[in-house]
PDB file of C-alpha atoms in Angstrom:
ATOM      1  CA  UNK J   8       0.000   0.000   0.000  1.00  0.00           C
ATOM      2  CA  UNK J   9       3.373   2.479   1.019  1.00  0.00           C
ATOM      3  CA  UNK J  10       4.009   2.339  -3.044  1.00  0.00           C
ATOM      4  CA  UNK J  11       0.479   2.912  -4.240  1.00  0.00           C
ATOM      5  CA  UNK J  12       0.351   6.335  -2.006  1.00  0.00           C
ATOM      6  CA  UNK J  13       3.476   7.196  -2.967  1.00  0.00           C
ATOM      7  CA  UNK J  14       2.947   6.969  -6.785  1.00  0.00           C
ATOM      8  CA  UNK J  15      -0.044   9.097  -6.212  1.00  0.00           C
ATOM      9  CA  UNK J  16       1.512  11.499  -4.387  1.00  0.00           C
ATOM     10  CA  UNK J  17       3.323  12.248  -7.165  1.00  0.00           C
ATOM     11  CA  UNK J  18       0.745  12.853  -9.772  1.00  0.00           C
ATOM     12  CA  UNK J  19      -0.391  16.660 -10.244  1.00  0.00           C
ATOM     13  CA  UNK J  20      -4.388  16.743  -9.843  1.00  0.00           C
ATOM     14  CA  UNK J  21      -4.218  20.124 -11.151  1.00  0.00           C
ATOM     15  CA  UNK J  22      -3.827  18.838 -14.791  1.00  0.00           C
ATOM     16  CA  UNK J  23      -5.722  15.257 -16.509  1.00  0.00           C
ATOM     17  CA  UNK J  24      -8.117  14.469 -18.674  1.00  0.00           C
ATOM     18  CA  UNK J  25     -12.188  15.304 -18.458  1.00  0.00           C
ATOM     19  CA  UNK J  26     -14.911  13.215 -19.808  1.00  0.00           C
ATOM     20  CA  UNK J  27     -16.717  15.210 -22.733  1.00  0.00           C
ATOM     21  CA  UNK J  28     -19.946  16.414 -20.611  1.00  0.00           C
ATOM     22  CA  UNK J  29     -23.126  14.394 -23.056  1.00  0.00           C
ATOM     23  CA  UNK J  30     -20.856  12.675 -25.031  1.00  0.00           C
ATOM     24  CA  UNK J  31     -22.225   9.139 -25.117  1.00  0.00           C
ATOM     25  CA  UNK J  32     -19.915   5.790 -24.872  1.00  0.00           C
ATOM     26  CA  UNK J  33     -21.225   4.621 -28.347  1.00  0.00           C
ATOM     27  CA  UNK J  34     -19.583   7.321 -30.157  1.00  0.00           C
ATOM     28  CA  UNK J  35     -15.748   6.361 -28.874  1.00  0.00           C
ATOM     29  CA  UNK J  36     -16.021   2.923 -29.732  1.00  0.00           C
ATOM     30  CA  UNK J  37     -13.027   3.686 -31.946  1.00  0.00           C
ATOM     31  CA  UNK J  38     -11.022   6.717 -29.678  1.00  0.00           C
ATOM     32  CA  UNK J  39     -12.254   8.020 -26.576  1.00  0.00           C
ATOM     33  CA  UNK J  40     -12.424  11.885 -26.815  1.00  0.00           C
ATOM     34  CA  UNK J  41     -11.035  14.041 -23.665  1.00  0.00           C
ATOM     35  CA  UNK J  42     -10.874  17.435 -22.660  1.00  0.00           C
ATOM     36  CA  UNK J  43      -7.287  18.500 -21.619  1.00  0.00           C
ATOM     37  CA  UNK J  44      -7.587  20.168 -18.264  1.00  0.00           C
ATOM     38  CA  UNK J  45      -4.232  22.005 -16.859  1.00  0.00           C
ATOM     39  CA  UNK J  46      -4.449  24.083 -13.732  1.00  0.00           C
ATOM     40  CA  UNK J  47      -8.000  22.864 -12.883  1.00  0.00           C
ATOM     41  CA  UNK J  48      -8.934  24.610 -16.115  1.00  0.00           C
ATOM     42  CA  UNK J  49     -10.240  23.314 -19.700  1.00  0.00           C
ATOM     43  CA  UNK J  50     -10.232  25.763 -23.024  1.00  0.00           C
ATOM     44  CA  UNK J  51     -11.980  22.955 -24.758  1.00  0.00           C
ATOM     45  CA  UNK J  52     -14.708  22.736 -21.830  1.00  0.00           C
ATOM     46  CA  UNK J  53     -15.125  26.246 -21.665  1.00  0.00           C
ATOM     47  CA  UNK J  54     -15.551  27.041 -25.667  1.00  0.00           C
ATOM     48  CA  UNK J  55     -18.064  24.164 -25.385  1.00  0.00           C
ATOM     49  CA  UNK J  56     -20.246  25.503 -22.793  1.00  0.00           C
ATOM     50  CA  UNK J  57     -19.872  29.473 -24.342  1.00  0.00           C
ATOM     51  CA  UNK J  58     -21.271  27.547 -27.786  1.00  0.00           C
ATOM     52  CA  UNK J  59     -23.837  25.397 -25.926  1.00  0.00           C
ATOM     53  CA  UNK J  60     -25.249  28.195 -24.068  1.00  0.00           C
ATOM     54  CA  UNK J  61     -24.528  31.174 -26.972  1.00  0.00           C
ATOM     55  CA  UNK J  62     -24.202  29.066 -30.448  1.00  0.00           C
ATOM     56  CA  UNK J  63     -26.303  26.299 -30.072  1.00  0.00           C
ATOM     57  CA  UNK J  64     -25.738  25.491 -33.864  1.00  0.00           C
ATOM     58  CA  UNK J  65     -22.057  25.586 -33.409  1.00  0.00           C
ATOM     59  CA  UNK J  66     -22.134  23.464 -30.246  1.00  0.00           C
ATOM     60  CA  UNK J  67     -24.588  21.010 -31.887  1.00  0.00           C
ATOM     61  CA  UNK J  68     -21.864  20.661 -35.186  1.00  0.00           C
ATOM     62  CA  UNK J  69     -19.244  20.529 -33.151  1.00  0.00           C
ATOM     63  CA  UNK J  70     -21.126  17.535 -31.253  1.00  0.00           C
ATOM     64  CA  UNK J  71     -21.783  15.570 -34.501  1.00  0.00           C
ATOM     65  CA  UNK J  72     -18.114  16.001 -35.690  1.00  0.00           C
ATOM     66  CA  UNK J  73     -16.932  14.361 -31.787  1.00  0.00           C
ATOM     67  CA  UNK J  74     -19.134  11.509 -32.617  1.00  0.00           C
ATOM     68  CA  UNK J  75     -17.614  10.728 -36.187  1.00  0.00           C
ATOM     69  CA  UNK J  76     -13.781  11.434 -34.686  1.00  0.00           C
ATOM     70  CA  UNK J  77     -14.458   8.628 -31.843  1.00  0.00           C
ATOM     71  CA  UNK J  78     -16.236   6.386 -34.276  1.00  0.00           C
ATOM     72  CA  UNK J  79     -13.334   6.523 -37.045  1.00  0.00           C
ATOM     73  CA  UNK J  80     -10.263   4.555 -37.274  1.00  0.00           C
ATOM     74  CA  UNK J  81      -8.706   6.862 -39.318  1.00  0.00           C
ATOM     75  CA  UNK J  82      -8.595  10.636 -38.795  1.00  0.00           C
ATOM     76  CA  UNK J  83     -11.328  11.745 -40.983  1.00  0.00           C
ATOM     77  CA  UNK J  84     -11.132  14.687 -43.573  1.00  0.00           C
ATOM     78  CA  UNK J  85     -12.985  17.941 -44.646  1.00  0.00           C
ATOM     79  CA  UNK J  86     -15.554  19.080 -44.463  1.00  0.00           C
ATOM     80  CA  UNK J  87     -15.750  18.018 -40.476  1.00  0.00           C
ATOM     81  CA  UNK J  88     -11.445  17.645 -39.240  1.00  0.00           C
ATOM     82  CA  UNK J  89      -8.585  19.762 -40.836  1.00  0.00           C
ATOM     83  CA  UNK J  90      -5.091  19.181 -40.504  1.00  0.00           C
ATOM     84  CA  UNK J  91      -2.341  21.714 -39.594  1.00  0.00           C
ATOM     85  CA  UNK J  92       0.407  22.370 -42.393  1.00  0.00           C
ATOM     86  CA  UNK J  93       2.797  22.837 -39.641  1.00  0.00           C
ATOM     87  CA  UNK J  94       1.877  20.265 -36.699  1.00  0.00           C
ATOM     88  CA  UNK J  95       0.470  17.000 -36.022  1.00  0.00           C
ATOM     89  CA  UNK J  96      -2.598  18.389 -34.560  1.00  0.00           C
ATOM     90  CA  UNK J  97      -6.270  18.896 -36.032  1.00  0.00           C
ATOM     91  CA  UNK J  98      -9.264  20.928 -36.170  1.00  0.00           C
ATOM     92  CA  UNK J  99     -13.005  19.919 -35.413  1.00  0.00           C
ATOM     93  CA  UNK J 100     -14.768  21.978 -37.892  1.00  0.00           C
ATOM     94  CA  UNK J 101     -18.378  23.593 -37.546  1.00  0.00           C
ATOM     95  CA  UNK J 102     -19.540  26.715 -39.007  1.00  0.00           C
ATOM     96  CA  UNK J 103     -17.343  29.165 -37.594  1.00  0.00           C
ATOM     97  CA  UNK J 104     -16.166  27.245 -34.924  1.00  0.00           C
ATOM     98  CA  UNK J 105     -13.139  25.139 -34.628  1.00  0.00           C
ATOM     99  CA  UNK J 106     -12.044  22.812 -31.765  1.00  0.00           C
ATOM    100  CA  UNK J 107      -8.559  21.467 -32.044  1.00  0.00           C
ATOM    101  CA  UNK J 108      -7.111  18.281 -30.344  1.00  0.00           C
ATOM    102  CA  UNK J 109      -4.200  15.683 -31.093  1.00  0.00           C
ATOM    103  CA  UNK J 110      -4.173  12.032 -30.762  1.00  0.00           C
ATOM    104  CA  UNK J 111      -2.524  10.134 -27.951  1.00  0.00           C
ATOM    105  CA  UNK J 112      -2.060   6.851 -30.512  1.00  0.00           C
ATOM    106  CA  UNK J 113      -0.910   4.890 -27.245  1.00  0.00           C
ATOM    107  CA  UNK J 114      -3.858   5.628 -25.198  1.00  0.00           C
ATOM    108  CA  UNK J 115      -6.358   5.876 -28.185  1.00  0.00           C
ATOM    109  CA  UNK J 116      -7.629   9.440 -27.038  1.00  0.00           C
ATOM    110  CA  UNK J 117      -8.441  12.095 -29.085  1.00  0.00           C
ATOM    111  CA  UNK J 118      -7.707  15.334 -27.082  1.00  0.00           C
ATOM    112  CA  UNK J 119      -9.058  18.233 -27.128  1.00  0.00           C
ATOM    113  CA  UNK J 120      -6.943  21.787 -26.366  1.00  0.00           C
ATOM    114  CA  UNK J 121      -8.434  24.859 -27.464  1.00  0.00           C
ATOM    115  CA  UNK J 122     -10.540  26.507 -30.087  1.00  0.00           C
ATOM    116  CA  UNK J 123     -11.179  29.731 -32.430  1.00  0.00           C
ATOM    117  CA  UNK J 124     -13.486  31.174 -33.955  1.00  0.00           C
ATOM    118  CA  UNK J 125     -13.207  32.306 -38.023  1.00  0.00           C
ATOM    119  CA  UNK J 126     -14.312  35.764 -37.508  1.00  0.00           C
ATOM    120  CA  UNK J 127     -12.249  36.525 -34.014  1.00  0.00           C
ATOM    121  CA  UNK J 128      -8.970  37.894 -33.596  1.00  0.00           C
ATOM    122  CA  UNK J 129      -7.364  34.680 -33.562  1.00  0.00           C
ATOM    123  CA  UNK J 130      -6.061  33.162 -36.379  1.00  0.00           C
ATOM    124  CA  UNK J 131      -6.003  29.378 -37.405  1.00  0.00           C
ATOM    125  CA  UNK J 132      -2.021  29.189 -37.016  1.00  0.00           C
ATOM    126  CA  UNK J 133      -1.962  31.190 -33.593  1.00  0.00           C
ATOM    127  CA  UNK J 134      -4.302  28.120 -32.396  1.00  0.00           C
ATOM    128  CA  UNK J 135      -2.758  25.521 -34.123  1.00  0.00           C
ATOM    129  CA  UNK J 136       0.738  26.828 -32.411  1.00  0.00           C
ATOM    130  CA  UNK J 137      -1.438  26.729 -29.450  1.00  0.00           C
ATOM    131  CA  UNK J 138      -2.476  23.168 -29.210  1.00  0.00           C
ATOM    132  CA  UNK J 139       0.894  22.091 -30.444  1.00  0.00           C
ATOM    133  CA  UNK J 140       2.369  23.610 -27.104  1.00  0.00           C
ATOM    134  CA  UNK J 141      -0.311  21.803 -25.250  1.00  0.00           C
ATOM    135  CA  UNK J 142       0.133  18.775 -26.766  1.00  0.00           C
ATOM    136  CA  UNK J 143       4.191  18.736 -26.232  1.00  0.00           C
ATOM    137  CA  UNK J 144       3.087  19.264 -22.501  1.00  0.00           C
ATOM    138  CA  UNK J 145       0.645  16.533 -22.296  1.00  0.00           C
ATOM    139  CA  UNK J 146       3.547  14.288 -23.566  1.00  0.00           C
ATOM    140  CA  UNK J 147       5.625  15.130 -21.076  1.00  0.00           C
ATOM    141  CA  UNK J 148       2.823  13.570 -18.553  1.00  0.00           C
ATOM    142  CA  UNK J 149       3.162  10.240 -16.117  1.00  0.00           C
ATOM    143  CA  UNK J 150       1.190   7.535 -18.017  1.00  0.00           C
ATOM    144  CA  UNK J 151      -1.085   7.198 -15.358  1.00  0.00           C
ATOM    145  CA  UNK J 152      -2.766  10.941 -15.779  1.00  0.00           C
ATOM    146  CA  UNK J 153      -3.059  10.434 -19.550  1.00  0.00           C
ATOM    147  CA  UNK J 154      -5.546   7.321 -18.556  1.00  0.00           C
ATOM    148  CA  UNK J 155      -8.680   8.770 -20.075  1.00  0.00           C
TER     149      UNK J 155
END
């Protein structure tokens, strides 16, 4: 029992993975899709819950695109994911809205990072950038808080 508290003593609670709030079972039969959390706090969750409560069309895309990511064994392709030039990381694509995420290949999770919007300051390769940084950190993680 001395090892088991000791190895979790040692993993950061601050940072993990969060289940995808309505996101049913069925539709990660193929990859499980997670929310990166770091510092108790998700960009993925919280562009989620803006769209769900402000852009219920966007959040409702968005949705349907999550569903055909954790069903497919192979990233899919436009018109619902994009691919950075520059990274190995993706885009979710609704409307106007874009969430990005990586895979964790080992774990079979799709991740999710961060978003932007087409029409907002941000631009697709300042995000991109973005979830590349978050996606070298996640690697960087003990095994045991990239269980999703």
């Amino acid at each position: 029992m001395g090892d088991l508290m000791s190895v979790n003593s040692k993993v950061d609670t601050t940072k993990g993975l969060l289940e995808v709030p309505g996101l049913d079972v069925a539709s990660q039969f193929a990859w499980k899709i997670r929310l990166l959390r770091i510092n108790d706090k998700s960009l993925a969750l919280a562009s989620l819950s803006g769209w769900e409560r402000n852009a219920n069309d966007e959040y409702r895309k968005i949705s349907k695109v999550m569903r055909i990511v954790g069903t497919s064994n192979l990233p899919p392709r436009r018109p619902h994911v994009g691919k950075s030039d520059k990274y190995d990381v993706y885009e979710m694509i609704g409307d106007n809205a874009r969430l990005l995420f990586f895979y964790d290949k080992t774990a079979r999770v799709v991740v999710c990072t961060n978003s932007y919007e087409k029409n907002s300051s941000t631009d697709q390769g300042t995000a991109f950038g973005l979830c590349e940084r978050l996606r070298q950190e996640y690697v960087k993680w003990p095994p045991q808080q990239r269980i999703p």
